[in-house]
Amino acid sequence: MTYAAARAAIGDSEFDRDTKAVGRAGEPGTYDIELSPGWVIVSAINGGYLLAVLGRALREALPHPDPITITAHYLTASAPGPAVIRTQTVRTGRSMSSGQASLFQRDEEGREVERLRVIAGYADLDAMPTEVRTAARPPDMPAWEECLDVHGGPESGVIPGSTALLDRLDLRLDPATAGWALGSPSGAGEMRGRLGLADGRDHDAISLLLAADALPPTALDLGLKGWTPTLELTVHVRSRPAPGPLRVAIRTRNLAGGLLEEDTEIWDSADRLVAQARQLARAPR
Amino acid sequence: MTYAAARAAIGDSEFDRDTKAVGRAGEPGTYDIELSPGWVIVSAINGGYLLAVLGRALREALPHPDPITITAHYLTASAPGPAVIRTQTVRTGRSMSSGQASLFQRDEEGREVERLRVIAGYADLDAMPTEVRTAARPPDMPAWEECLDVHGGPESGVIPGSTALLDRLDLRLDPATAGWALGSPSGAGEMRGRLGLADGRDHDAISLLLAADALPPTALDLGLKGWTPTLELTVHVRSRPAPGPLRVAIRTRNLAGGLLEEDTEIWDSADRLVAQARQLARAPR
C-alpha cells in the first residue's frame, strides 16, 4: 500500500482532537484536557503525545505559533483521563517568545501531581529567513513499501502491553533496525522509520513533537529489553514540514551511568531536516 | 608549555569563587551573587558561566549533587554585577531530583528582569551504574603542545571586544578549526579545542557546564562574523571528569531559519564522553 489513500485535515484529525485543551473561563493560561487512552504504549502515555499537548497549549498562550526549541522534563507517569495545564508567559519579544507549561493530574487523594514540565521558545516559522546551509544528509532508508508495517506485524507482537499508540500512527520501520522484533537486534543502537498519522493527517510543527518520541526505543536495537523511560526531551523545530510522511532516524551512541541518549533527526518529504531532538532516558536494567 | 604547572583546587579557584551564590537568610531557595566581569567575552557574560552559576545554586537547593540534564533559556543579556537566583524544587525522588532556577538583575528603574531560566534533573554520579557501552570515539585532535594558545595569540586579536573570558580559560584550539583567525575559515562548521582553567583547577560536573559553551562559535568556522547569541542550551552530564584538560568538539550541520545548532561532545583525559550538549543559537545576520 502506498501512503495516505485518504487524508484527515490538519485541525480535524485524531491528533488534533486528542491534543486540544480548553481554556478555563476566568483563569488565563489554564487549560483542561482529557488525555486520550489512544496514545498509550505498553502501560504509559507516549511522551511525544504529551509534549504535543503542552506544545499546543503554549501555542494558545504565547503570541508566536511555533515551538522552535522545547524541553520537557518527565516527572511522574501520566494516565489517560482529565488533566490540567498551567502555562506561564516568561518573555515576549518581537520575533520570539518564551513560555513554560506544566501538566497536572490528581492522585487518589485528590492532590494535584505534576506529570511533566516544559520550557520553550516560540517563533513564527513562516517569518524566518529562508536561507538554508546544511551539511546534513537525509537518512538512507528503504522506500515506504519496503519498510515494515509495525501495526499488526511481528513487531507489535513483542510489545509487552498496550499497542494503542500504533493505531494512531502509520509507522513503517526500516528493516535494518527492526531485527529486535525477530529476536536478532543489530546492536548498533539505531531506529529508523517512516512516520505518518493513521488518519493521513499531514504533519505540522506540533505533530513534529509527537514524531520526536514516537518510534520504538533504540534500546531494543541494542538488545536491551524493558522500560526506557524518558527523563528529558528537547526538540528543535527548524522548518515547517512538507506534506507526507516523515523520515525519523534515531541513534544511541553512549550508554553510561544507567542512562542513554537518543539523538533524533526528522526529515520531511522535501528532504529538509525539519527537526532535531535529543532525549536522555533511563536504560533498561 | 605543557598543561598545568600549578593547580588550584576544586573549591578554591577563580571558577569556584565566581560561581558562589550566598543563600538569603529567611528566604529558602533564594541566593545572591555578584556576576564577575572576568567571564565576559566581546560584550556579554559567557553563557556557560551563567549556566554553571545556576547549576551550582541548584546543587545547593536540591538533595542530589550533579546536574544530569540541564536546559537553559537565555532571555535577556546579563551584565556583570549583582544578581538574584531563585530556585524551585520541582520533585525529589530517591535517585533523582528535579529543579528550576532563574537569574534576575535589576534594570535602570530598579525592576527585576529575568536573564535566564533553567530546568534540570540532578542525581549523584558516584551512585550510578558503572557499565559503559559506547560507540562514540574521542575526537581526533593534535596534542596539547600543537594546539593554538588562544590567549594572546592571533585568535584573540580578531575578537571585537572584551577577551576577559580568555584570561580565565586555558584554551588550545585545534589548528584545523582556527583558520577563521587568519581569515581562512574551513567552512565545515566545526570547532575543537583542549580546555583547562587558567589557574589549573580540574574540571568537575559544574565546570562541565562552562565547558559546554566556552569555545568560539562554530559560525566563525563557517565564515560568518557577528554575534551568535545562544537561545537555548541543554547539557547532559554523563560522568564525572577525570583530572586534566577536556577535549571539546563542536559541530554545526544545519543553518536554517536564521538559526543554527551547535552539537558538542566533551571528553575527559580518560577518553570518556563525559558530557553531550546541544544549543540553538541565532546565526549572525
Coordinates of C-alpha atoms in Angstrom, one line a residue:
Chain A
M1 CA 0.0 0.0 0.0
T2 CA 1.3 3.5 -0.7
Y3 CA 0.9 6.1 1.8
A4 CA -2.3 8.0 2.6
A5 CA -5.2 6.9 0.4
A6 CA -7.4 9.3 2.5
R7 CA -6.3 12.3 4.5
A8 CA -7.7 13.9 7.6
A9 CA -7.1 17.6 7.6
I10 CA -4.8 19.4 9.9
G11 CA -7.1 20.8 12.6
D12 CA -9.7 18.0 12.1
S13 CA -8.0 14.7 12.9
E14 CA -7.5 12.3 15.8
F15 CA -4.3 14.1 16.7
D16 CA -6.0 17.5 16.8
R17 CA -8.9 16.3 18.8
D18 CA -6.7 14.5 21.3
T19 CA -4.3 17.4 21.9
K20 CA -7.0 20.1 22.2
A21 CA -7.1 21.7 25.6
V22 CA -9.9 24.1 26.6
G23 CA -9.1 27.3 28.3
R24 CA -10.7 27.8 31.7
A25 CA -13.0 30.8 31.9
G26 CA -11.6 33.4 34.3
E27 CA -8.2 31.6 34.6
P28 CA -6.0 32.9 31.8
G29 CA -3.2 30.4 30.9
T30 CA -5.0 27.4 32.5
Y31 CA -6.4 24.7 30.3
D32 CA -8.3 21.5 30.8
I33 CA -7.8 18.4 28.7
E34 CA -8.9 14.7 28.7
L35 CA -5.7 12.7 28.0
S36 CA -6.8 10.1 25.4
P37 CA -6.1 6.4 26.0
G38 CA -5.4 6.2 22.3
W39 CA -1.7 7.3 22.8
V40 CA -0.8 4.6 25.3
I41 CA 2.1 2.3 24.6
V42 CA 2.8 -0.6 26.9
S43 CA 1.4 1.0 30.0
A44 CA 2.3 4.6 29.7
I45 CA 1.1 7.6 27.7
N46 CA 3.5 8.3 24.9
G47 CA 5.9 11.2 25.8
G48 CA 5.7 12.7 22.4
Y49 CA 2.0 13.0 22.6
L50 CA 2.3 14.7 26.0
L51 CA 4.9 17.1 24.6
A52 CA 2.5 17.9 21.7
V53 CA -0.3 18.5 24.2
L54 CA 1.8 21.1 26.1
G55 CA 3.2 22.5 22.9
R56 CA -0.2 23.2 21.6
A57 CA -1.3 24.8 24.9
L58 CA 1.7 27.1 24.7
R59 CA 0.8 28.0 21.1
E60 CA -2.5 29.2 22.5
A61 CA -0.8 31.1 25.4
L62 CA 2.0 32.8 23.5
P63 CA 2.0 35.4 20.8
H64 CA 4.0 33.2 18.4
P65 CA 2.7 30.0 16.9
D66 CA 5.6 27.6 16.5
P67 CA 7.8 25.8 19.1
I68 CA 11.4 26.5 18.0
T69 CA 13.0 24.9 21.0
I70 CA 11.1 23.0 23.6
T71 CA 12.3 20.9 26.5
A72 CA 10.2 18.6 28.6
H73 CA 11.1 17.0 31.9
Y74 CA 9.0 13.9 32.7
L75 CA 8.4 13.9 36.4
T76 CA 5.7 11.2 37.1
A77 CA 3.8 8.8 34.8
S78 CA 0.7 10.3 33.2
A79 CA -2.5 8.3 32.9
P80 CA -5.5 8.6 30.5
G81 CA -8.1 10.9 31.9
P82 CA -8.5 14.5 33.0
A83 CA -5.5 16.8 33.3
V84 CA -4.9 20.5 33.9
I85 CA -2.3 22.5 32.1
R86 CA -0.9 25.7 33.6
T87 CA 1.1 27.9 31.3
Q88 CA 3.2 30.9 32.1
T89 CA 4.5 33.5 29.6
V90 CA 8.1 34.1 30.5
R91 CA 9.0 36.7 28.0
T92 CA 7.5 38.2 24.8
G93 CA 9.7 39.7 22.1
R94 CA 9.2 40.8 18.6
S95 CA 10.4 37.7 16.8
M96 CA 10.3 35.2 19.7
S97 CA 8.6 34.5 22.9
S98 CA 9.3 32.2 25.8
G99 CA 6.9 30.2 27.9
Q100 CA 6.6 27.4 30.4
A101 CA 3.9 24.9 31.0
S102 CA 3.1 22.1 33.4
L103 CA 0.6 19.3 33.2
F104 CA -1.0 18.1 36.4
Q105 CA -3.3 15.2 37.3
R106 CA -5.0 14.3 40.6
D107 CA -3.8 11.4 42.7
E108 CA -6.1 9.1 44.7
E109 CA -6.3 11.6 47.5
G110 CA -7.3 14.3 45.1
R111 CA -4.0 16.2 45.3
E112 CA -2.5 17.7 42.1
V113 CA 0.6 15.9 41.0
E114 CA 2.9 17.4 38.3
R115 CA 3.4 15.0 35.4
L116 CA 5.8 17.0 33.2
R117 CA 7.1 20.5 32.9
V118 CA 8.1 22.2 29.7
I119 CA 10.1 25.3 28.9
A120 CA 10.1 26.6 25.3
G121 CA 10.9 29.3 22.9
Y122 CA 8.3 30.1 20.2
A123 CA 8.5 32.0 16.9
D124 CA 6.8 32.1 13.5
L125 CA 8.4 29.6 11.2
D126 CA 6.9 31.5 8.2
A127 CA 8.6 34.7 9.2
M128 CA 12.1 33.3 9.5
P129 CA 14.9 33.7 6.9
T130 CA 14.7 31.2 4.1
E131 CA 18.4 30.6 3.6
V132 CA 19.5 27.0 4.3
R133 CA 23.1 26.0 4.6
T134 CA 23.4 22.4 5.6
A135 CA 25.9 19.6 5.8
A136 CA 23.2 17.2 6.9
R137 CA 22.1 14.4 4.6
P138 CA 18.8 12.5 4.7
P139 CA 19.0 9.0 6.3
D140 CA 19.4 6.1 3.9
M141 CA 16.2 4.2 4.2
P142 CA 14.2 1.8 2.0
A143 CA 11.0 3.0 0.2
W144 CA 7.7 3.2 2.0
E145 CA 6.6 -0.2 0.5
E146 CA 9.8 -1.9 1.7
C147 CA 9.6 -0.7 5.3
L148 CA 7.9 -2.9 7.9
D149 CA 4.3 -2.1 8.9
V150 CA 4.6 -2.2 12.6
H151 CA 0.8 -2.2 13.1
G152 CA -0.2 -5.9 13.2
G153 CA 3.2 -7.0 12.1
P154 CA 5.6 -9.2 14.2
E155 CA 6.9 -6.1 15.9
S156 CA 3.6 -5.3 17.6
G157 CA 3.5 -8.9 18.9
V158 CA 6.6 -8.5 21.0
I159 CA 5.3 -5.3 22.7
P160 CA 4.5 -6.4 26.3
G161 CA 1.3 -4.4 26.8
S162 CA -0.9 -1.9 25.1
T163 CA -0.2 -1.1 21.5
A164 CA -2.9 1.6 21.2
L165 CA -0.4 4.2 20.0
L166 CA 0.2 2.1 16.9
D167 CA -3.4 2.5 15.9
R168 CA -2.8 6.3 15.8
L169 CA 0.4 6.1 13.8
D170 CA 1.2 4.9 10.3
L171 CA 4.7 3.8 11.1
R172 CA 7.0 1.8 8.8
L173 CA 10.3 0.7 10.3
D174 CA 13.5 0.3 8.3
P175 CA 14.0 -3.5 8.3
A176 CA 17.7 -2.9 9.2
T177 CA 16.5 -1.5 12.6
A178 CA 13.6 -4.0 13.2
G179 CA 15.7 -7.1 13.9
W180 CA 14.8 -6.9 17.6
A181 CA 11.2 -8.0 16.7
L182 CA 12.6 -11.2 15.4
G183 CA 15.0 -11.8 18.2
S184 CA 18.1 -10.5 16.4
P185 CA 18.8 -6.9 17.2
S186 CA 21.6 -5.3 15.2
G187 CA 23.4 -4.0 18.3
A188 CA 24.0 -0.7 16.6
G189 CA 21.5 1.3 18.8
E190 CA 19.7 2.7 15.8
M191 CA 16.0 3.1 14.9
R192 CA 14.7 4.4 11.7
G193 CA 11.2 4.7 10.2
R194 CA 8.8 6.5 8.0
L195 CA 6.1 8.1 10.1
G196 CA 2.6 9.2 9.1
L197 CA -0.5 9.5 11.2
A198 CA -3.1 6.7 10.8
D199 CA -5.8 9.0 9.5
G200 CA -3.5 10.5 6.9
R201 CA -3.3 13.9 8.6
D202 CA -0.1 15.7 7.4
H203 CA 2.5 16.8 9.9
D204 CA 2.9 20.3 11.3
A205 CA 5.1 21.9 13.9
I206 CA 3.1 20.5 16.7
S207 CA 3.0 16.9 15.4
L208 CA 6.8 17.0 15.0
L209 CA 6.8 17.0 18.8
L210 CA 5.0 13.7 18.7
A211 CA 7.3 12.4 16.0
A212 CA 10.3 13.2 18.2
D213 CA 9.3 10.4 20.5
A214 CA 7.1 8.0 18.5
L215 CA 9.4 5.3 17.3
P216 CA 10.4 2.2 19.4
P217 CA 13.3 2.8 21.7
T218 CA 16.8 2.3 20.3
A219 CA 17.5 0.2 23.4
L220 CA 15.6 -2.6 21.6
D221 CA 18.2 -2.4 18.8
L222 CA 20.9 -2.6 21.4
G223 CA 19.3 -5.9 22.6
L224 CA 18.0 -4.5 25.8
K225 CA 14.5 -5.3 27.0
G226 CA 12.4 -3.4 29.5
W227 CA 11.2 0.1 30.1
T228 CA 13.2 3.0 28.8
P229 CA 11.6 6.0 30.5
T230 CA 12.4 9.4 29.1
L231 CA 13.8 11.8 31.7
E232 CA 14.2 14.8 29.4
L233 CA 13.4 15.5 25.8
T234 CA 14.4 18.6 23.8
V235 CA 13.2 19.3 20.3
H236 CA 14.4 22.0 17.9
V237 CA 11.9 22.6 15.1
R238 CA 13.8 24.1 12.2
S239 CA 11.2 24.2 9.4
R240 CA 7.5 23.6 8.8
P241 CA 7.3 20.0 7.4
A242 CA 6.1 19.4 3.8
P243 CA 3.1 17.1 3.3
G244 CA 3.6 13.4 3.5
P245 CA 5.2 11.0 6.0
L246 CA 8.4 11.9 7.8
R247 CA 11.6 10.0 8.0
V248 CA 12.8 9.7 11.5
A249 CA 16.3 8.4 12.3
I250 CA 17.5 7.9 15.9
R251 CA 20.8 6.9 17.2
T252 CA 22.2 6.0 20.6
R253 CA 25.9 6.0 20.9
N254 CA 26.6 6.2 24.6
L255 CA 25.1 4.1 27.4
A256 CA 26.7 5.2 30.7
G257 CA 25.7 5.7 34.2
G258 CA 22.5 3.8 33.6
L259 CA 21.4 6.4 31.1
L260 CA 21.4 6.7 27.4
E261 CA 20.8 9.4 24.9
E262 CA 18.6 9.2 21.8
D263 CA 19.6 11.5 19.1
T264 CA 16.9 12.1 16.6
E265 CA 16.7 13.7 13.2
I266 CA 13.4 14.3 11.5
W267 CA 13.3 14.8 7.7
D268 CA 10.3 15.8 5.6
S269 CA 9.3 14.7 2.1
A270 CA 11.2 17.7 0.6
D271 CA 14.5 16.4 2.1
R272 CA 14.7 19.1 4.7
L273 CA 15.9 18.4 8.2
V274 CA 12.8 19.8 9.9
A275 CA 13.6 18.9 13.5
Q276 CA 16.5 17.7 15.7
A277 CA 15.8 16.2 19.0
R278 CA 17.7 14.6 21.8
Q279 CA 16.4 12.8 24.9
L280 CA 18.0 11.4 28.0
A281 CA 16.4 8.1 29.1
R282 CA 17.0 5.6 31.7
A283 CA 18.5 2.4 30.3
P284 CA 16.6 -0.8 30.9
R285 CA 18.0 -2.5 34.0
Chain B
M1 CA 54.3 24.6 27.7
T2 CA 52.7 21.5 29.0
Y3 CA 49.4 21.8 30.9
A4 CA 49.1 22.9 34.5
A5 CA 52.4 23.7 36.1
A6 CA 50.4 24.8 39.2
R7 CA 46.9 23.8 40.1
A8 CA 44.2 25.5 42.0
A9 CA 42.0 23.1 43.9
I10 CA 38.3 22.4 43.2
G11 CA 36.5 24.5 45.7
D12 CA 39.3 27.1 45.9
S13 CA 39.7 28.6 42.4
E14 CA 38.6 31.5 40.3
F15 CA 35.8 29.5 38.9
D16 CA 34.6 28.5 42.4
R17 CA 34.8 32.0 43.8
D18 CA 32.9 33.4 40.8
T19 CA 30.1 30.9 40.8
K20 CA 29.4 31.0 44.5
A21 CA 26.0 32.4 45.4
V22 CA 25.1 33.1 49.0
G23 CA 21.7 31.9 50.4
R24 CA 19.5 34.7 51.7
A25 CA 18.6 34.3 55.4
G26 CA 14.9 33.6 55.8
E27 CA 14.3 33.1 52.1
P28 CA 15.0 29.4 51.3
G29 CA 15.9 28.8 47.7
T30 CA 17.0 32.4 47.1
Y31 CA 20.6 33.3 46.5
D32 CA 22.6 36.4 45.9
I33 CA 25.6 36.6 43.6
E34 CA 27.9 39.2 42.1
L35 CA 28.4 38.2 38.5
S36 CA 32.1 38.6 37.8
P37 CA 33.3 40.7 34.8
G38 CA 36.0 38.0 34.4
W39 CA 33.7 35.9 32.3
V40 CA 32.8 38.5 29.7
I41 CA 33.5 37.8 26.0
V42 CA 33.0 40.5 23.5
S43 CA 30.3 42.4 25.4
A44 CA 28.3 39.6 27.1
I45 CA 28.8 37.3 30.0
N46 CA 29.6 33.8 28.8
G47 CA 26.5 31.6 28.7
G48 CA 28.4 28.6 30.0
Y49 CA 29.5 30.6 33.1
L50 CA 25.9 31.6 33.7
L51 CA 24.7 28.0 33.4
A52 CA 27.4 27.0 35.9
V53 CA 26.2 29.7 38.3
L54 CA 22.7 28.4 38.2
G55 CA 23.8 24.8 38.2
R56 CA 25.7 25.4 41.4
A57 CA 22.8 27.1 43.0
L58 CA 20.6 24.1 42.2
R59 CA 23.2 21.8 43.7
E60 CA 22.7 23.7 46.9
A61 CA 18.9 23.6 46.7
L62 CA 18.4 20.0 45.6
P63 CA 19.2 16.8 47.5
H64 CA 21.4 15.4 44.7
P65 CA 24.7 17.0 43.8
D66 CA 25.1 16.6 40.0
P67 CA 23.3 18.0 37.0
I68 CA 22.5 15.1 34.8
T69 CA 20.4 17.1 32.3
I70 CA 20.1 20.8 32.4
T71 CA 18.5 23.2 30.0
A72 CA 18.9 27.0 30.0
H73 CA 16.8 29.5 28.0
Y74 CA 18.7 32.8 27.7
L75 CA 16.1 35.5 27.9
T76 CA 17.9 38.9 28.2
A77 CA 21.6 39.8 28.3
S78 CA 23.3 39.5 31.7
A79 CA 25.7 42.1 32.9
P80 CA 28.5 42.0 35.5
G81 CA 27.2 43.0 38.9
P82 CA 24.6 41.9 41.5
A83 CA 22.1 39.2 40.6
V84 CA 19.5 37.2 42.4
I85 CA 18.8 33.5 41.9
R86 CA 15.5 31.9 42.8
T87 CA 15.4 28.2 42.8
Q88 CA 12.4 25.9 43.0
T89 CA 12.4 22.2 43.9
V90 CA 10.1 20.5 41.4
R91 CA 10.3 16.9 42.5
T92 CA 12.6 14.9 44.8
G93 CA 13.0 11.2 44.2
R94 CA 15.3 8.6 45.6
S95 CA 17.8 8.6 42.8
M96 CA 17.0 11.8 41.1
S97 CA 15.5 15.2 41.8
S98 CA 14.3 18.0 39.5
G99 CA 14.6 21.7 40.0
Q100 CA 14.2 25.0 38.3
A101 CA 16.1 28.3 38.7
S102 CA 16.1 31.8 37.3
L103 CA 18.6 34.5 37.5
F104 CA 17.4 38.1 37.8
Q105 CA 19.1 41.5 37.6
R106 CA 17.6 45.0 38.1
D107 CA 17.1 47.4 35.2
E108 CA 17.6 51.1 35.4
E109 CA 14.2 51.6 37.0
G110 CA 15.0 49.0 39.7
R111 CA 12.7 46.4 38.3
E112 CA 13.8 42.8 38.3
V113 CA 14.4 41.4 34.8
E114 CA 14.8 37.7 34.2
R115 CA 18.1 36.9 32.5
L116 CA 17.9 33.1 32.1
R117 CA 15.8 30.2 33.3
V118 CA 17.0 26.7 33.9
I119 CA 15.2 23.4 34.3
A120 CA 17.3 20.4 35.4
G121 CA 17.4 16.9 36.7
Y122 CA 20.0 16.1 39.4
A123 CA 21.5 12.8 40.6
D124 CA 24.7 11.5 42.2
L125 CA 27.1 10.5 39.5
D126 CA 29.0 8.3 42.0
A127 CA 25.9 6.3 42.8
M128 CA 25.1 5.4 39.2
P129 CA 25.8 2.1 37.4
T130 CA 29.4 1.9 36.2
E131 CA 28.7 -0.1 33.0
V132 CA 29.6 1.8 29.8
R133 CA 28.6 0.7 26.4
T134 CA 29.6 3.2 23.8
A135 CA 30.0 3.6 20.0
A136 CA 31.4 7.1 20.5
R137 CA 35.0 7.8 19.7
P138 CA 37.1 10.6 21.0
P139 CA 37.7 13.5 18.6
D140 CA 40.9 13.4 16.6
M141 CA 42.9 16.4 17.8
P142 CA 46.6 17.3 17.9
A143 CA 48.5 17.1 21.2
W144 CA 48.3 20.0 23.7
E145 CA 51.6 21.5 22.5
E146 CA 50.4 21.5 18.9
C147 CA 47.1 23.2 19.6
L148 CA 46.9 27.0 19.4
D149 CA 47.0 29.1 22.5
V150 CA 44.1 31.4 22.0
H151 CA 45.2 33.7 24.8
G152 CA 47.4 36.4 23.3
G153 CA 47.5 34.5 20.0
P154 CA 46.2 35.8 16.7
E155 CA 42.8 34.5 17.5
S156 CA 42.3 36.9 20.4
G157 CA 43.3 39.8 18.1
V158 CA 40.2 39.3 15.9
I159 CA 37.7 39.2 18.8
P160 CA 35.8 42.6 18.5
G161 CA 35.6 43.4 22.2
S162 CA 36.5 42.1 25.6
T163 CA 38.6 39.0 25.8
A164 CA 38.3 38.7 29.6
L165 CA 37.0 35.1 29.4
L166 CA 40.2 34.0 27.8
D167 CA 42.1 35.0 31.0
R168 CA 40.0 32.5 32.9
L169 CA 40.5 29.6 30.5
D170 CA 43.4 27.7 29.2
L171 CA 42.1 27.0 25.8
R172 CA 44.1 25.5 23.0
L173 CA 42.3 25.3 19.6
D174 CA 42.7 22.6 17.1
P175 CA 44.6 24.4 14.2
A176 CA 42.2 22.8 11.8
T177 CA 39.3 24.8 13.3
A178 CA 41.2 28.0 13.9
G179 CA 41.6 29.2 10.3
W180 CA 39.0 31.9 10.9
A181 CA 41.5 33.8 13.0
L182 CA 43.8 34.1 10.0
G183 CA 41.0 34.9 7.5
S184 CA 40.6 31.4 6.1
P185 CA 37.8 29.5 7.9
S186 CA 37.4 25.9 6.8
G187 CA 33.7 26.2 6.1
A188 CA 33.0 22.9 7.9
G189 CA 31.3 24.5 10.9
E190 CA 33.5 22.8 13.4
M191 CA 35.3 23.9 16.5
R192 CA 37.6 21.8 18.6
G193 CA 39.9 22.5 21.5
R194 CA 41.5 21.4 24.6
L195 CA 40.1 23.2 27.6
G196 CA 41.6 23.7 31.0
L197 CA 41.0 26.5 33.5
A198 CA 43.7 29.2 33.7
D199 CA 44.5 28.5 37.3
G200 CA 44.8 24.8 36.7
R201 CA 41.7 23.8 38.6
D202 CA 40.5 20.4 37.4
H203 CA 37.0 20.0 36.0
D204 CA 34.0 18.7 37.8
A205 CA 30.3 18.3 36.9
I206 CA 29.7 22.0 37.4
S207 CA 32.6 23.3 35.3
L208 CA 31.4 20.9 32.5
L209 CA 28.5 23.3 32.2
L210 CA 31.0 26.1 31.5
A211 CA 32.9 23.9 29.0
A212 CA 29.7 23.3 27.1
D213 CA 29.7 26.9 25.9
A214 CA 33.3 28.1 26.2
L215 CA 34.8 27.7 22.8
P216 CA 34.4 30.2 20.0
P217 CA 31.2 29.8 18.0
T218 CA 31.3 27.4 15.0
A219 CA 29.8 30.2 13.0
L220 CA 33.4 31.6 12.7
D221 CA 34.5 28.4 11.1
L222 CA 31.5 28.8 8.7
G223 CA 32.9 32.1 7.7
L224 CA 30.2 34.1 9.4
K225 CA 31.0 37.1 11.5
G226 CA 28.9 38.8 14.2
W227 CA 27.1 37.8 17.3
T228 CA 25.7 34.3 17.7
P229 CA 23.5 34.5 20.8
T230 CA 22.5 31.3 22.4
L231 CA 18.8 30.9 22.7
E232 CA 18.8 27.5 24.4
L233 CA 21.5 25.2 25.7
T234 CA 21.0 21.7 27.0
V235 CA 23.8 19.7 28.7
H236 CA 23.8 16.0 29.6
V237 CA 26.5 15.2 32.1
R238 CA 27.2 11.5 31.8
S239 CA 30.3 11.0 34.0
R240 CA 32.4 12.9 36.5
P241 CA 35.5 14.1 34.5
A242 CA 39.0 12.8 35.2
P243 CA 41.7 15.4 36.1
G244 CA 43.3 17.3 33.3
P245 CA 42.1 19.4 30.4
L246 CA 39.0 18.4 28.4
R247 CA 38.7 17.8 24.7
V248 CA 35.7 19.7 23.4
A249 CA 34.4 19.1 19.9
I250 CA 31.6 21.1 18.4
R251 CA 29.8 20.7 15.1
T252 CA 27.2 22.7 13.3
R253 CA 25.5 20.9 10.4
N254 CA 22.3 22.9 9.8
L255 CA 21.8 26.6 9.4
A256 CA 18.2 27.2 8.6
G257 CA 15.5 29.7 9.6
G258 CA 18.2 32.1 10.8
L259 CA 19.2 29.6 13.5
L260 CA 21.9 27.0 13.9
E261 CA 22.6 24.2 16.3
E262 CA 25.9 23.6 18.0
D263 CA 26.4 19.9 18.9
T264 CA 29.0 19.5 21.5
E265 CA 30.9 16.5 22.8
I266 CA 33.1 16.8 25.9
W267 CA 35.7 14.1 26.5
D268 CA 37.9 13.8 29.6
S269 CA 41.6 12.7 29.8
A270 CA 40.5 9.1 30.4
D271 CA 38.8 9.0 27.0
R272 CA 35.3 9.1 28.4
L273 CA 32.5 11.0 26.8
V274 CA 31.6 13.0 30.0
A275 CA 29.0 15.3 28.5
Q276 CA 26.9 15.9 25.4
A277 CA 25.4 19.3 24.8
R278 CA 23.4 21.0 22.1
Q279 CA 22.5 24.6 21.7
L280 CA 20.2 26.5 19.4
A281 CA 21.7 29.9 18.5
R282 CA 20.8 32.8 16.3
A283 CA 23.0 32.8 13.2
P284 CA 24.9 36.0 12.5
R285 CA 22.9 38.2 10.1

